[in-house]
Coordinates of C-alpha atoms in Angstrom, one line a residue:
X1 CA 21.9 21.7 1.9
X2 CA 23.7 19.1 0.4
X3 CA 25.8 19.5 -3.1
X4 CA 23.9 16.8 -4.8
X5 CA 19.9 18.5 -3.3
X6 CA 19.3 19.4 -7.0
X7 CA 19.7 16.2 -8.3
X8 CA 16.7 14.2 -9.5
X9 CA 16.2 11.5 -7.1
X10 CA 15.0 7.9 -7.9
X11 CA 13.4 5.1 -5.8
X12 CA 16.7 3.3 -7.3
X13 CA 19.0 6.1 -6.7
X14 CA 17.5 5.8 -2.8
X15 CA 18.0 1.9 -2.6
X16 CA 15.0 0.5 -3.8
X17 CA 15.5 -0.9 -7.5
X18 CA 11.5 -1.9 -8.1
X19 CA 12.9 -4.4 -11.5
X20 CA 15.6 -6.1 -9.5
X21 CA 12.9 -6.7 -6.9
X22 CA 10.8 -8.2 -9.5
X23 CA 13.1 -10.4 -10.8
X24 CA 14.6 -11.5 -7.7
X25 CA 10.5 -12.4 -6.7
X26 CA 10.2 -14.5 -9.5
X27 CA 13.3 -16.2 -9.1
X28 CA 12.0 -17.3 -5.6
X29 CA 8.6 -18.3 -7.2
X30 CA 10.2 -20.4 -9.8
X31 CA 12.5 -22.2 -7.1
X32 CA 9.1 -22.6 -5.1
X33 CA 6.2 -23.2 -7.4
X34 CA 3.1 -21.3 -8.8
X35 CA 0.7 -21.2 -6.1
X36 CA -2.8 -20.1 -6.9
X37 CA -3.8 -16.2 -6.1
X38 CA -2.2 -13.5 -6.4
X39 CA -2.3 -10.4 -3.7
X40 CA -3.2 -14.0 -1.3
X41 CA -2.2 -17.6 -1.5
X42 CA -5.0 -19.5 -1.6
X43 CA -5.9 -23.0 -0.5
X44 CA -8.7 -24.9 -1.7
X45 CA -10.5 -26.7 1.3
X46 CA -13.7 -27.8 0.5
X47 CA -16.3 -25.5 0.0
X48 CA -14.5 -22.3 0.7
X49 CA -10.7 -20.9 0.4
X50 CA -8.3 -20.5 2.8
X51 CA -6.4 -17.4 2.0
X52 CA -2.9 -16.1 3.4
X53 CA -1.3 -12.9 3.1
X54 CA 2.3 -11.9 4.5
X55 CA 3.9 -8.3 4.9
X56 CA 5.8 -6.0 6.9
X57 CA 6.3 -2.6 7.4
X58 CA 9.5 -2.0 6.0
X59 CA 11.4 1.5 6.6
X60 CA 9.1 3.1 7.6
X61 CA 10.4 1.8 10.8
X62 CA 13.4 3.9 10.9
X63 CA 11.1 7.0 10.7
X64 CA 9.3 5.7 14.0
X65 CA 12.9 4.9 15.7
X66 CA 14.3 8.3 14.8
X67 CA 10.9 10.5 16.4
X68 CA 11.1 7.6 19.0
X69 CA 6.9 6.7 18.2
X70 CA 6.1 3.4 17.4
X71 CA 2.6 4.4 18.3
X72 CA 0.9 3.6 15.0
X73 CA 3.6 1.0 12.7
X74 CA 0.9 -2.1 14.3
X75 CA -1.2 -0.4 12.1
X76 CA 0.6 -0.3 9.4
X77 CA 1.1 -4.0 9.7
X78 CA -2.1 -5.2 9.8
X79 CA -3.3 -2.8 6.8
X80 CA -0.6 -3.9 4.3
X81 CA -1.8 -7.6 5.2
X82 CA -5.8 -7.2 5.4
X83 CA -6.0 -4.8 2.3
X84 CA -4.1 -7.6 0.0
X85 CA -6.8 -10.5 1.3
X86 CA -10.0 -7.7 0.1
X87 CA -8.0 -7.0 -3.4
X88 CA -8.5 -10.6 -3.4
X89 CA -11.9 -10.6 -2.0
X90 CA -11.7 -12.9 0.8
X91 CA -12.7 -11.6 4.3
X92 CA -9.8 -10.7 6.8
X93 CA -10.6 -13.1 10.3
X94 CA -7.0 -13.6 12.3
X95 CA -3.3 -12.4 12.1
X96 CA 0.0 -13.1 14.1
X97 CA 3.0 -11.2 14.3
X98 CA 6.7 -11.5 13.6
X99 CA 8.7 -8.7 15.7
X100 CA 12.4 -9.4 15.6
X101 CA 14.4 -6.8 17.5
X102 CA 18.4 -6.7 18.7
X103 CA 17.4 -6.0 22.6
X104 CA 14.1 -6.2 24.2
X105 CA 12.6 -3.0 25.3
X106 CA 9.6 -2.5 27.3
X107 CA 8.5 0.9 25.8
X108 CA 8.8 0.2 22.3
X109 CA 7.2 -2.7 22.6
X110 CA 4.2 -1.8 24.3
X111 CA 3.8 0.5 21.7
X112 CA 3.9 -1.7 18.6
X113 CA 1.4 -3.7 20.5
X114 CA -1.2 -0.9 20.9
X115 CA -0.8 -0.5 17.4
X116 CA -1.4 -4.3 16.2
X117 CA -4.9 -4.3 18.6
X118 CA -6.1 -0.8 17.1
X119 CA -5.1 -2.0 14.0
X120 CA -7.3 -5.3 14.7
X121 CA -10.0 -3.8 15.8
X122 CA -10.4 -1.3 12.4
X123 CA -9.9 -4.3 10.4
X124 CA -12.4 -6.6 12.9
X125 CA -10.1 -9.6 12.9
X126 CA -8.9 -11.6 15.8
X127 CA -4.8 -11.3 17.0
X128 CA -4.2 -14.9 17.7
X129 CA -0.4 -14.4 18.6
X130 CA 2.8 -14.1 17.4
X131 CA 6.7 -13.9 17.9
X132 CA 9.2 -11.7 19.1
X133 CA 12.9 -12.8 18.7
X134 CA 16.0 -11.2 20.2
X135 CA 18.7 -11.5 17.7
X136 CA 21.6 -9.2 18.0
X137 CA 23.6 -10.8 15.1
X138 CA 21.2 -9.9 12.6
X139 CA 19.0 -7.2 13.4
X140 CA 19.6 -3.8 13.6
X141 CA 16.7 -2.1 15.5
X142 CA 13.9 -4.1 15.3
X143 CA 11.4 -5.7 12.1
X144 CA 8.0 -5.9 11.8
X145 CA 6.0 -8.2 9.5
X146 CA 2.9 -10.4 10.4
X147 CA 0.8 -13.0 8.0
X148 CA -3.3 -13.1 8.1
X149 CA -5.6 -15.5 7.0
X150 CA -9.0 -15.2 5.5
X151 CA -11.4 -17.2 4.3
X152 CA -14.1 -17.1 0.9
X153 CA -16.8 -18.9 -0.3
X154 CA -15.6 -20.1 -3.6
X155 CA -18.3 -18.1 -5.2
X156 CA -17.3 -15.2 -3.2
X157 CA -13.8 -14.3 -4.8
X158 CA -13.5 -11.5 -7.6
X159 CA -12.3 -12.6 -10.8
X160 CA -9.2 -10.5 -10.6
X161 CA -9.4 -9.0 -14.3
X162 CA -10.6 -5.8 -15.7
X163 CA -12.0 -6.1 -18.9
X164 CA -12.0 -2.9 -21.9
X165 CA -15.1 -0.7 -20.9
X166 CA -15.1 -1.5 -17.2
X167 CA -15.1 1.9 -14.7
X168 CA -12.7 2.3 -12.2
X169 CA -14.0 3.3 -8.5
X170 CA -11.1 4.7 -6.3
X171 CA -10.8 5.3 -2.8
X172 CA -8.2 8.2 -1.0
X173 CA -5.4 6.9 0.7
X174 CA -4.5 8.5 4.3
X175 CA -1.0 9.3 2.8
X176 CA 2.0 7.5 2.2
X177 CA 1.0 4.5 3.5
X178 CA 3.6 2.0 4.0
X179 CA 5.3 2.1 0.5
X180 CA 8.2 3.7 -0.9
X181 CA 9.7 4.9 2.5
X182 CA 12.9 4.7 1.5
X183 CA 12.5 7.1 -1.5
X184 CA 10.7 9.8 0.9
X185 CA 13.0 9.3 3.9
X186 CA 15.8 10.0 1.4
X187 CA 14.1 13.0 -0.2
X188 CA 13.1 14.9 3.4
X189 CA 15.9 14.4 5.0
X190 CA 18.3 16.0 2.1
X191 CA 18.1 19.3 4.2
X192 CA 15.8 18.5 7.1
X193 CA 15.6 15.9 10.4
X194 CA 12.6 13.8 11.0
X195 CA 12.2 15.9 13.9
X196 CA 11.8 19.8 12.3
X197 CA 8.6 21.2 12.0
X198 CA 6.2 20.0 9.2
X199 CA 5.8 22.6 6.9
X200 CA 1.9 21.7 5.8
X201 CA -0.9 21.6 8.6
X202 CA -2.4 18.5 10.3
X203 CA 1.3 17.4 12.1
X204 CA 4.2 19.2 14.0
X205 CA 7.0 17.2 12.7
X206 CA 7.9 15.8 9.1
X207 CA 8.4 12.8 10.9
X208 CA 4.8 12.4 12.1
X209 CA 3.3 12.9 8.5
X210 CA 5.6 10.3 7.2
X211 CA 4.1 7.7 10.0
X212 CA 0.4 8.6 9.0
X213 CA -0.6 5.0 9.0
X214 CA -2.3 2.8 6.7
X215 CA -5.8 2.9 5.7
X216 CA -7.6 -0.1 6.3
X217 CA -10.2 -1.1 3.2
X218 CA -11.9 -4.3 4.8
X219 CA -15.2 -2.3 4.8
X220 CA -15.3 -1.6 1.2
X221 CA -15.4 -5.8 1.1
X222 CA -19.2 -6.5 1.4
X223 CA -20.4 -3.4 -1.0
X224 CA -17.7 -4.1 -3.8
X225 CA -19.4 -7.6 -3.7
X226 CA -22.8 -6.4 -3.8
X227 CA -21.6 -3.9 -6.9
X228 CA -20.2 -6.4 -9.1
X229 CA -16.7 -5.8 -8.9
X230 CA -15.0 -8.1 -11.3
X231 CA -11.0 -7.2 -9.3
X232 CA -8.9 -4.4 -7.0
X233 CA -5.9 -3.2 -6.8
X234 CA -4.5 -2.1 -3.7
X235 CA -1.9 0.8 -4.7
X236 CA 0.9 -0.4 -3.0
X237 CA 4.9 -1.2 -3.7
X238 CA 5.1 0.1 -7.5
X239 CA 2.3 3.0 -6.9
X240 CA -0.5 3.1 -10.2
X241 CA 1.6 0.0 -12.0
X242 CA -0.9 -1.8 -9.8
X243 CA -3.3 -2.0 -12.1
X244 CA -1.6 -3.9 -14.4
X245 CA -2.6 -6.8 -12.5
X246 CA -5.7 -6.8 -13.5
X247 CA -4.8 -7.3 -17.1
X248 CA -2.6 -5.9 -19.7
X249 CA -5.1 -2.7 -20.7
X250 CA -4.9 0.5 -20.9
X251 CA -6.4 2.2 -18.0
X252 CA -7.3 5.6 -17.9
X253 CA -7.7 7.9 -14.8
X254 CA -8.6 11.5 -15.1
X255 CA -10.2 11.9 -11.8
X256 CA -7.9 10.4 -9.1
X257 CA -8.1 12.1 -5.8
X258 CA -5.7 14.7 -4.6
X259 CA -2.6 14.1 -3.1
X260 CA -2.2 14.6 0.3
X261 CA 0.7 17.8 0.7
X262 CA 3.3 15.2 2.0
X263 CA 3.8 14.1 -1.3
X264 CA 4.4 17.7 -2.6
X265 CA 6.5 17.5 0.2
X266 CA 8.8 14.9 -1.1
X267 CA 8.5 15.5 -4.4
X268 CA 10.3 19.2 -4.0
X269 CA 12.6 17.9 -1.7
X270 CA 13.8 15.1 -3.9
X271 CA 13.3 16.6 -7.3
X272 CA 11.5 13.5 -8.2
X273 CA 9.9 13.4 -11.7
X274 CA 5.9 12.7 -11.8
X275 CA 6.3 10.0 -13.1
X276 CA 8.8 8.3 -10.5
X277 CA 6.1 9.5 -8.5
X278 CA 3.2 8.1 -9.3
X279 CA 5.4 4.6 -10.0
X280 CA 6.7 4.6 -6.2
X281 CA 3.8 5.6 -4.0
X282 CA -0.1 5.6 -4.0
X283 CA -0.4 9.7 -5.0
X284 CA -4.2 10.3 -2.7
X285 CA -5.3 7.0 -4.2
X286 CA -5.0 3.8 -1.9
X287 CA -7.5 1.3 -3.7
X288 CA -9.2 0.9 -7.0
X289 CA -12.0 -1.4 -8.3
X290 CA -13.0 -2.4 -11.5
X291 CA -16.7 -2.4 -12.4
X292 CA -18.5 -4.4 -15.6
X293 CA -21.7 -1.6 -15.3
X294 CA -20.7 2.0 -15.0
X295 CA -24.2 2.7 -13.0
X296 CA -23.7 -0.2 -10.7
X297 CA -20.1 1.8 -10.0
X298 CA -21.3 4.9 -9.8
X299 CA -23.9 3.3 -7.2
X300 CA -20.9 1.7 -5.0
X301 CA -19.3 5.4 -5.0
X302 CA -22.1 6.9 -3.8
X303 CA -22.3 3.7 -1.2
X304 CA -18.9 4.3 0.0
X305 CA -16.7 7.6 0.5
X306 CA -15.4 6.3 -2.7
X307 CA -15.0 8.4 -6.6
X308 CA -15.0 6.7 -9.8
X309 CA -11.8 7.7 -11.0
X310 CA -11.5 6.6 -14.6
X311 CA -12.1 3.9 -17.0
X312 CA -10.6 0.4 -18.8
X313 CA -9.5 0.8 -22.7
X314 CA -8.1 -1.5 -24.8
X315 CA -4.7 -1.3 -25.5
X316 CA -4.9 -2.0 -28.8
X317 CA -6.7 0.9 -29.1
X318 CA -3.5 3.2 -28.3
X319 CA 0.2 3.5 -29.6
X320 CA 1.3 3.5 -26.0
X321 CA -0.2 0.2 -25.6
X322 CA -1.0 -1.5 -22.0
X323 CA -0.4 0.9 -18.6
X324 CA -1.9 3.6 -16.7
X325 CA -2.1 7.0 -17.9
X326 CA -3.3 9.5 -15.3
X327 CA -4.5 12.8 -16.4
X328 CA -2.3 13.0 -19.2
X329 CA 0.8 11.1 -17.5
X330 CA 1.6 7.8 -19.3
X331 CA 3.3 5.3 -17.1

């Protein structure tokens, strides 16, 4: 174990400063231009939108290089891309991919593309093709990102904002996800290898729980629309902050589901507060819909394998203001 294994660890102290990121974003949009959307770009062409969404699967990578299983990072790829398009309620149709390595390899990437087409084919979209680029000089490994389009009718997208009084339908994440990798490879590898034996059931190595991929939320589309959902949040980089894009409230959530035991996991390992927690990765909790009628939500629950999970307050209404307390925990 290593002289520092009792210190609190931070998504900063691991790399990963989430306000530097921020600001560094919106310098970029500034330098660009507004565009209209937010978890997609949209593009107004006629009677419907064009929607575009762009991700990767960032370090989670590593964990795939180390176990040598790049089995199930397509997945990953296609998840982080389709789920932002159904926050924004636009249905997923196409994606291409970006794979930039420093030498081509065969295995590897036969692998990566068995993930993309199961990823694909959970999602339903079409892979209409992609890139892979061999540069030595600037990459290390190999990266992963892809873009996806969708389209909406222009009656068809969710307002994006939660209003006071709204219920909040959740739905379990499969784990970690593809978020806040950096923070949890840090944390389990303070005194253990990707390799050793996973402590909790359902995988033999820690690495193999760490590369639990994505779930994929493009069948909660259709019945969100037919509940009324007025926006979602997809709980990804910056965990439960989320929610904030949905409006400056105060959202409440006492009934979130339980986090899967890799979290435990890295929490103990890295002595990570709860709150650094719940601010870094998705906790049980991968997406979250607010609804104007609290039967209507309870109704899409009960539709779905989702929960509602809490509630929109004012946040006038509390000294702490706008954020996200979750049972208790103010963030």
């Amino acid at each position: 174990m290593t002289d520092d294994a009792d210190d609190e660890l931070t998504y900063a102290d691991a790399g990963v400063d989430i306000e530097a990121s921020e600001s560094a974003t919106a310098a970029l949009i500034d330098a660009v231009g507004d565009s209209e959307g937010d978890y997609a770009g949209l593009l107004d062409i006629g009677d419907r939108y064009l929607a575009l969404a762009t991700d990767g699967v960032g370090t989670k990578l590593l964990v795939a290089e180390a176990i040598g299983d790049y089995s199930t990072v397509g997945i990953d790829c296609i998840a982080m891309n389709v789920n932002d398009l159904v926050a924004a309620g636009v249905r997923p149709v196409a994606f291409v991919d970006y794979l930039a390595i420093d030498e081509p390899d065969d295995d590897f990437a036969e692998q990566i593309g068995e993930g993309l087409a199961a990823g694909a084919d959970q999602a339903d979209i079409e892979l209409v093709g992609g890139e892979t680029a061999v540069m030595p000089e600037v990459v290390k490994g190999l990266d992963l990102a892809g873009a996806c389009v969708g389209l909406a009718d222009k009656d068809g997208l969710f307002d994006g904002a939660a209003e006071p009084g709204d219920t909040l339908v959740g739905w379990a994440s499969s784990g970690i996800h593809s978020n806040g990798l950096t923070l949890a490879r840090t944390a389990t590898t303070r005194d253990h290898e990707y390799t050793d034996a996973c402590p909790f059931e359902g995988y033999d190595t820690i690495g193999e729980a760490l590369l639990e991929p994505t779930r994929i939320y493009t069948d909660l589309l259709t019945p969100m629309r037919a509940h009324g959902v007025r926006g979602a949040a997809h709980i990804t980089g910056g965990g439960w902050g989320n929610l904030q894009r949905l409006g400056e409230h105060r959202y409440v959530i006492d009934d979130p589901f339980d986090a899967q035991p890799v979290f435990d996991f890295v929490q103990e390992q890295g002595n990570v507060s709860d709150a650094e927690m719940h601010t870094t990765f998705n906790m049980g909790t991968g997406f979250v819909a607010a609804v104007g009628d609290s039967e209507a939500a309870a109704d899409l629950a009960a539709a779905t394998d989702g929960r509602v999970i809490g509630h929109v307050e004012a946040s006038d209404d509390h000294d702490a203001g706008a954020g996200v307390s979750i049972r208790g925990l103010d963030l």
